[in-house]
mmCIF file of C-alpha atoms in Angstrom:
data_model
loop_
_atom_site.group_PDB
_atom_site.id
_atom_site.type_symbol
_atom_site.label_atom_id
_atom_site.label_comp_id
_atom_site.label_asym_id
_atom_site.label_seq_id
_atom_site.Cartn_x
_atom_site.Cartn_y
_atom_site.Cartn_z
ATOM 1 C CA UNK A 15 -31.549 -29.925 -76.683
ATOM 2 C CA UNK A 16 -34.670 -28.358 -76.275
ATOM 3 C CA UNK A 17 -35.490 -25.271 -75.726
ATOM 4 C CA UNK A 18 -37.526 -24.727 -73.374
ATOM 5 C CA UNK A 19 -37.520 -20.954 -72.003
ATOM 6 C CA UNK A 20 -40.760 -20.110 -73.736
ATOM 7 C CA UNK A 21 -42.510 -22.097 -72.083
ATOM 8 C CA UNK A 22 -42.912 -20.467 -68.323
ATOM 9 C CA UNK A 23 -46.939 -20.093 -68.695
ATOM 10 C CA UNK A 24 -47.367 -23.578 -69.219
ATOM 11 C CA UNK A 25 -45.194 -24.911 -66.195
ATOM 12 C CA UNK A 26 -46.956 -21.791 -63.975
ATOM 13 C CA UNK A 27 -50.173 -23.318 -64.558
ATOM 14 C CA UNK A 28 -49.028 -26.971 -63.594
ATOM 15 C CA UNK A 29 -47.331 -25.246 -60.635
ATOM 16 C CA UNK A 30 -50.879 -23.355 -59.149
ATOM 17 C CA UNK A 31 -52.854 -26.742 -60.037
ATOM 18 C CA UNK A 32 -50.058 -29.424 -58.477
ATOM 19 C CA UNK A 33 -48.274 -27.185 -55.655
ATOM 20 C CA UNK A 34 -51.036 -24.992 -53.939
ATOM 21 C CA UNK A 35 -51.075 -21.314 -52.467
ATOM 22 C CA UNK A 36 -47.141 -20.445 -52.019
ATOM 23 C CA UNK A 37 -48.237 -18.645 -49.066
ATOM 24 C CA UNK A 38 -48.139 -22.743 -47.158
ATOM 25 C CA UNK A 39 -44.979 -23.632 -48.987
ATOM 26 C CA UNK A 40 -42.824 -25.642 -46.522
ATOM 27 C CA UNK A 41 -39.730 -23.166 -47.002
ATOM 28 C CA UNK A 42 -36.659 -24.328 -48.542
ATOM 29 C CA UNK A 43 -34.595 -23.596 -45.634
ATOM 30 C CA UNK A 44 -36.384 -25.460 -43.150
ATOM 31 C CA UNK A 45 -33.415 -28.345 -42.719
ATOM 32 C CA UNK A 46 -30.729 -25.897 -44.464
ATOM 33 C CA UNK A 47 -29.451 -25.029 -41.018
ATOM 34 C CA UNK A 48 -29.374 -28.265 -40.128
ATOM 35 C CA UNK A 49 -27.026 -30.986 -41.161
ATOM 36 C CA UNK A 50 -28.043 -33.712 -38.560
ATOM 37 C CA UNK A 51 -31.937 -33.221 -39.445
ATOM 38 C CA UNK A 52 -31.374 -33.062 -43.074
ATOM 39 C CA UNK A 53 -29.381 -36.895 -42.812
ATOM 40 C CA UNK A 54 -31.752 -37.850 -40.693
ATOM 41 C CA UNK A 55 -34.698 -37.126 -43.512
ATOM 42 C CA UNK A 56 -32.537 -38.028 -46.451
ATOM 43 C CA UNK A 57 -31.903 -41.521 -45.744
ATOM 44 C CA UNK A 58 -35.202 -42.438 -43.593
ATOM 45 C CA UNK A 59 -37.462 -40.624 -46.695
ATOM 46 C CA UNK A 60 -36.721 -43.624 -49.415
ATOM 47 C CA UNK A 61 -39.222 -46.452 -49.517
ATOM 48 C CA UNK A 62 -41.300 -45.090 -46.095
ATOM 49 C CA UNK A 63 -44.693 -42.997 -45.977
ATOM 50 C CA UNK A 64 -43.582 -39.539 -45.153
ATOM 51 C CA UNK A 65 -45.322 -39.994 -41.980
ATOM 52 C CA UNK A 66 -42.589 -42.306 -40.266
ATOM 53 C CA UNK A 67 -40.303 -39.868 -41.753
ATOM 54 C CA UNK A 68 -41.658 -36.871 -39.882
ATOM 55 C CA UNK A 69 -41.717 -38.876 -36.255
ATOM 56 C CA UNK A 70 -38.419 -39.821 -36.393
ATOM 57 C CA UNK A 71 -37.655 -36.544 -36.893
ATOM 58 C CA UNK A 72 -39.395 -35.747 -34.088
ATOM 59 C CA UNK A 73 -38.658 -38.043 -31.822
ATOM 60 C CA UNK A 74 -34.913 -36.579 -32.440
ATOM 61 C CA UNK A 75 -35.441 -33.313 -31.706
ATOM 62 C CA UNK A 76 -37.775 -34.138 -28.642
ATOM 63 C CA UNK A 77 -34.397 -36.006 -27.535
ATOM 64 C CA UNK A 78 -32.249 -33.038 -28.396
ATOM 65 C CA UNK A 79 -34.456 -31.058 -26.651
ATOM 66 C CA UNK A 80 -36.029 -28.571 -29.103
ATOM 67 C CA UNK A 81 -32.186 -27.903 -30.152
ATOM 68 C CA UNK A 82 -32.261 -29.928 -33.409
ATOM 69 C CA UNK A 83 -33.023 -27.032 -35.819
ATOM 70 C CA UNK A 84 -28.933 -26.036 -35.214
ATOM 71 C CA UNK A 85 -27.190 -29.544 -34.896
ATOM 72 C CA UNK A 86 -24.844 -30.456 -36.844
ATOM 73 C CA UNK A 87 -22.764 -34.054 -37.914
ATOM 74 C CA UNK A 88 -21.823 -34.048 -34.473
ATOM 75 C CA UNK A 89 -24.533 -33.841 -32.351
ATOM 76 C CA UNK A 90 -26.022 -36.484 -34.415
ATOM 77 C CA UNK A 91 -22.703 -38.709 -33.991
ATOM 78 C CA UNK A 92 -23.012 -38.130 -30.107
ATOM 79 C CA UNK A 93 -26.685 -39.090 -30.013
ATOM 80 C CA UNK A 94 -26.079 -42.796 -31.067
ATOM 81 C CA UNK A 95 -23.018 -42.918 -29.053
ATOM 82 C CA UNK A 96 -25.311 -41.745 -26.068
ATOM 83 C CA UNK A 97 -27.284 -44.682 -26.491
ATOM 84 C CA UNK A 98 -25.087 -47.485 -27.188
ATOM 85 C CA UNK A 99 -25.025 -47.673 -31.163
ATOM 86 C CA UNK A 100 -27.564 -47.847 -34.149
ATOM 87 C CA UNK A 101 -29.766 -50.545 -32.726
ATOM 88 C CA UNK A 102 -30.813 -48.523 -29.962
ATOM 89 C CA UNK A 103 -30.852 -45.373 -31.484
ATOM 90 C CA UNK A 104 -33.507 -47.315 -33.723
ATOM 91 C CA UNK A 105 -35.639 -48.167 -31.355
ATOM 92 C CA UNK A 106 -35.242 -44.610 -29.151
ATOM 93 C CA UNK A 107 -35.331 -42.259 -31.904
ATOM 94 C CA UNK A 108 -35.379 -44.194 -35.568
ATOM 95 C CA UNK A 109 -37.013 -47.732 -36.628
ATOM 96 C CA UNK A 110 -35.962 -51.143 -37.812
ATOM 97 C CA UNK A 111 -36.236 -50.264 -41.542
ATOM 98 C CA UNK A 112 -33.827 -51.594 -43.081
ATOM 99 C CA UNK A 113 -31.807 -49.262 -46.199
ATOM 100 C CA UNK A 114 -32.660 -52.183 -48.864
ATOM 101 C CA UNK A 115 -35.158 -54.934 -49.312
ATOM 102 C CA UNK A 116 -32.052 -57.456 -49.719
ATOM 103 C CA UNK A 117 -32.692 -60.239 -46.635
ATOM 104 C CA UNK A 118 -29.822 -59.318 -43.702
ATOM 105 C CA UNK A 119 -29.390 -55.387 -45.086
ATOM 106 C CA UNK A 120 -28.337 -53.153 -41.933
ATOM 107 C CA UNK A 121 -30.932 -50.929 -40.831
ATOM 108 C CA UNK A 122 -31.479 -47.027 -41.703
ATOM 109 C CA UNK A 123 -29.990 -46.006 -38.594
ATOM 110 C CA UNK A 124 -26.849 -47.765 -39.403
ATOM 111 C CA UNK A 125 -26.598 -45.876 -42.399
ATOM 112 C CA UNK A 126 -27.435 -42.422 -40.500
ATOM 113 C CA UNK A 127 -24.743 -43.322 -37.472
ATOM 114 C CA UNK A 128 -22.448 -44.358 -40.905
ATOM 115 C CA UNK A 129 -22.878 -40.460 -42.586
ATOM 116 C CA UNK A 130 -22.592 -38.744 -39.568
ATOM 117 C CA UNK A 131 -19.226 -40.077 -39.097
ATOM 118 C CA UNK A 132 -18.175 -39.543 -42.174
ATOM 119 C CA UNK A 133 -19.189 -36.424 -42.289
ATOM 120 C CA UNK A 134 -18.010 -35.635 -39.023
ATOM 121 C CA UNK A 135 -14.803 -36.916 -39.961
ATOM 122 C CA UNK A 136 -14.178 -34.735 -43.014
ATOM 123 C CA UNK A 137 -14.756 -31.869 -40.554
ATOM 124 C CA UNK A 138 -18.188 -30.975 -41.906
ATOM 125 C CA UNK A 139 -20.346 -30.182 -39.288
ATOM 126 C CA UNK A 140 -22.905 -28.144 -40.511
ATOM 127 C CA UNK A 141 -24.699 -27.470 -44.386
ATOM 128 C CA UNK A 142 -22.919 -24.386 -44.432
ATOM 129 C CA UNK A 143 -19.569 -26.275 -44.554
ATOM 130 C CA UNK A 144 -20.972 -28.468 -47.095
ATOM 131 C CA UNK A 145 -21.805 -25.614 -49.212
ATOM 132 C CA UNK A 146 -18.577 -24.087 -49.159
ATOM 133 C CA UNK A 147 -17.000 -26.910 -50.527
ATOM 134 C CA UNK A 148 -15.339 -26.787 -54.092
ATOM 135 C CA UNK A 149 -16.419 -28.831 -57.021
ATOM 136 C CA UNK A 150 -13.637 -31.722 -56.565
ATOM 137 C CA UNK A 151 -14.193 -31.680 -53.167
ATOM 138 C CA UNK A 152 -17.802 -32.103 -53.444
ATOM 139 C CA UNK A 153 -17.407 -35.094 -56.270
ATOM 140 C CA UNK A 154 -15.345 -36.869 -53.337
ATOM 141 C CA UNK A 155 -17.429 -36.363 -50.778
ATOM 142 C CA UNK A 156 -20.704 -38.035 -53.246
ATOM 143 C CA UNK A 157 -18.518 -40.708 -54.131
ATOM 144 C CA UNK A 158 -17.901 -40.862 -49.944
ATOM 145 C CA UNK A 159 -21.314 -41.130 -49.324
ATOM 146 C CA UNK A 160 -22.919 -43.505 -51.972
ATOM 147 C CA UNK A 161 -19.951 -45.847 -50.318
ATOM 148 C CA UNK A 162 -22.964 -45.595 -47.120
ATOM 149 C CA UNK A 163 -24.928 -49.066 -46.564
ATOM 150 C CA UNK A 164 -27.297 -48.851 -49.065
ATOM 151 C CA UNK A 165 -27.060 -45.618 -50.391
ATOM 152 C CA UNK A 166 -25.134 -46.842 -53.939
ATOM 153 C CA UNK A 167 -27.835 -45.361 -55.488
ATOM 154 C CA UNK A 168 -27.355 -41.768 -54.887
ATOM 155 C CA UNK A 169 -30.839 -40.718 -54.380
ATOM 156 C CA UNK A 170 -30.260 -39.720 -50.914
ATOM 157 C CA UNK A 171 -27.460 -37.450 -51.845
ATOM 158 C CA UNK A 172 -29.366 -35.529 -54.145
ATOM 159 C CA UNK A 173 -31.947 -35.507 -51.259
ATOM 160 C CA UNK A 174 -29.316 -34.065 -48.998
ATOM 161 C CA UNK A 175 -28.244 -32.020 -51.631
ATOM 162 C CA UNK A 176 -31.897 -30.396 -52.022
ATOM 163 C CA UNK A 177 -32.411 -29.904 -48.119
ATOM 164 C CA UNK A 178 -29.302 -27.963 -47.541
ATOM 165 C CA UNK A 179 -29.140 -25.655 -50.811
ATOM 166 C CA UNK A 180 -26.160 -26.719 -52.953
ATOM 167 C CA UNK A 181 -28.125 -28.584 -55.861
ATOM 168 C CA UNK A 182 -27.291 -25.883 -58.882
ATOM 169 C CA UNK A 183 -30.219 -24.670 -60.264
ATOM 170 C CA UNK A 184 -32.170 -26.629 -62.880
ATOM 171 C CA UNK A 185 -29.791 -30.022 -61.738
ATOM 172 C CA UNK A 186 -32.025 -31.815 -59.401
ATOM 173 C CA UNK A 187 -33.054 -35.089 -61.553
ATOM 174 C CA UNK A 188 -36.791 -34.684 -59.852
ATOM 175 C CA UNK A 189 -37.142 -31.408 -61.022
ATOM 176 C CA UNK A 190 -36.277 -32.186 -64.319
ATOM 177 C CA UNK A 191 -38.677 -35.286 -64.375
ATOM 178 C CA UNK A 192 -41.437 -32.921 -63.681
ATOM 179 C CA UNK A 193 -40.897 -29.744 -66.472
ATOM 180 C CA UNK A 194 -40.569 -33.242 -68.531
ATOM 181 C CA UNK A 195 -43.901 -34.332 -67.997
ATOM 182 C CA UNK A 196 -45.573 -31.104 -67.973
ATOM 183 C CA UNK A 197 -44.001 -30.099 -71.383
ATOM 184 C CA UNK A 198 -44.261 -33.914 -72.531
ATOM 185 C CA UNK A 199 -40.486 -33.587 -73.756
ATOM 186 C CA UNK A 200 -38.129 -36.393 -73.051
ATOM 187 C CA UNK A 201 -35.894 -36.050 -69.807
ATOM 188 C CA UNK A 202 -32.522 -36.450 -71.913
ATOM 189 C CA UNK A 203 -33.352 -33.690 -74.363
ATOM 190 C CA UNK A 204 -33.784 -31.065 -71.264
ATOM 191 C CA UNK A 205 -30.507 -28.954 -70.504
ATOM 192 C CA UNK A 206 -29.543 -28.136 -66.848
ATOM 193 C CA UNK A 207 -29.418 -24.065 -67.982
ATOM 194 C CA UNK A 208 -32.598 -24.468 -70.155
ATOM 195 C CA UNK A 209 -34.420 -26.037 -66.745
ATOM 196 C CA UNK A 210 -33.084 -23.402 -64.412
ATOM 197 C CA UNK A 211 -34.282 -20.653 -66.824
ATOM 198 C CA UNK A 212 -37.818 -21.956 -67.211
ATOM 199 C CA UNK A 213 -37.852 -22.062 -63.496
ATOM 200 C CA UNK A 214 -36.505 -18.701 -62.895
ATOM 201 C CA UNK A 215 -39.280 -17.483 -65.609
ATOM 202 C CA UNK A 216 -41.994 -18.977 -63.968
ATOM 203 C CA UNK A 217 -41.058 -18.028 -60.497
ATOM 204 C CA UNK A 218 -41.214 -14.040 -62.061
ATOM 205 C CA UNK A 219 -44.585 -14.496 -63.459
ATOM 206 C CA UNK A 220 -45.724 -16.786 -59.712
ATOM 207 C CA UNK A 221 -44.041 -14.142 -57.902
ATOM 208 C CA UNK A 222 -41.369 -15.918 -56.638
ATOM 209 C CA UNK A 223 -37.808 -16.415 -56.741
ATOM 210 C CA UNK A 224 -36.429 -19.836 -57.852
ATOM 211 C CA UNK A 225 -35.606 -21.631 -55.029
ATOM 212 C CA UNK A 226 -39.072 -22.319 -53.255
ATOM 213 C CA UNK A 227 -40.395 -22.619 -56.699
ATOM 214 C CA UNK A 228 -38.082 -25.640 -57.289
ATOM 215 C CA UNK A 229 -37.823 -26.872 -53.492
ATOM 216 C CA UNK A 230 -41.974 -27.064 -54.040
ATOM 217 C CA UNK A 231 -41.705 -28.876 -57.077
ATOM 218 C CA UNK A 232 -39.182 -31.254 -56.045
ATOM 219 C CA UNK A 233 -41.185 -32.000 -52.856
ATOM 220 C CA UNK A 234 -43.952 -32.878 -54.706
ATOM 221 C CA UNK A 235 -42.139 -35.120 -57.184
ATOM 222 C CA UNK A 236 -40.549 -36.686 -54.177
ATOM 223 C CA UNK A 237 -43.193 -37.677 -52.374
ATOM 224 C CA UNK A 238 -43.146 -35.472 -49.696
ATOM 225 C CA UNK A 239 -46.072 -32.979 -48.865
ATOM 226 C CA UNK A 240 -45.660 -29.000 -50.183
ATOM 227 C CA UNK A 241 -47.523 -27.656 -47.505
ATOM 228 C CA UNK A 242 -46.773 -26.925 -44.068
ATOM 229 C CA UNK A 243 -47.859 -29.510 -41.361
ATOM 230 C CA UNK A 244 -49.094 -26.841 -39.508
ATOM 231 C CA UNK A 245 -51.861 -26.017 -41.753
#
């Protein structure tokens, strides 16, 4: 592997050029607290302009009532059962995208209504549940949800992952992709601990601490915007 500690003034300089003044960060907790916003975002994000993504979220919480920021799996289970099932939570609150390009795949909101009972069923109502889940427990649970319609992938999961804080540090595969490119190394020769030091380094010399450095980064390599959308 290579080593890549040494490196922090490099990746700083990517950061100020790619990410923008910290100071507009969207903060890493802003779906931590959560867990029905964050499953909401995770599956309607892939393949969709951020845009969609950010008015289905809103037309949820406008139908929550400003309470989203605290719901968990089940308030999100009880809002499609509220309005008769996935199809018309699509077309109240979601959209007819479907979660694959394959001709007759169900639509996102299937998926959503699909997590939130699982989730709900394993007793997980809210991220901090999530969190506090062991290592085996949290393997079963990923191999729980990439059983969702369309989510084999697991790209979602590590976007769920991301949103509610339990991706270790240096393991998201998007934050990895970046430091690649910036440091022109290949992906498979960075190591998780290697990553998550070079972070932590150039968070010290940003001012920072880690975790909006990497949320920032990881937004950006996403697809999603750093900065606030209140700016």
């Amino acid at each position: 592997m290579i080593n890549v500690v040494d490196r922090a003034d490099v990746l700083a300089a990517s950061c100020i050029a790619d990410l923008g003044d910290p100071a507009f960060w969207v903060a890493p907790d802003e779906l931590r607290n959560s867990l029905a916003l964050a499953v909401i975002e995770s599956i309607q994000a892939t393949r969709s302009h951020y845009t969609s993504v950010r008015n289905v979220l809103t037309r949820y919480d406008e139908y929550r009532r400003g309470a989203s920021a605290a719901d968990g799996a089940g308030e999100l289970r009880a809002s499609f059962n509220e309005l008769g099932g996935p199809e018309n939570w699509a077309d109240r609150i979601g959209n007819r995208k479907p979660t694959s390009t394959q001709a007759g795949s169900p639509l996102k909101a299937a998926a959503i209504f699909e997590a939130a009972q699982l989730l709900h069923g394993r007793r997980i109502e809210h991220g901090a549940d999530l969190r506090a889940i062991d290592d085996a427990g949290l393997t079963d649970m990923r191999s729980a949800w990439l059983s969702l319609p369309g989510q084999a992938s697991g790209l979602t999961w590590t976007y769920l992952s991301m949103h509610l804080g339990h991706t270790p540090p240096g393991a998201d595969p998007l934050v990895t992709r970046y430091v690649a490119v910036v440091l022109d190394v290949p992906e498979r020769e960075l190591d998780p601990d290697a990553v998550a030091a070079l972070i932590g380094q150039t968070a010290t010399q940003l001012d920072l601490t880690p975790r909006p450095l990497e949320y920032a980064i990881w937004r950006c390599v996403s697809g999603r915007p750093v900065l606030r959308p209140d700016l």
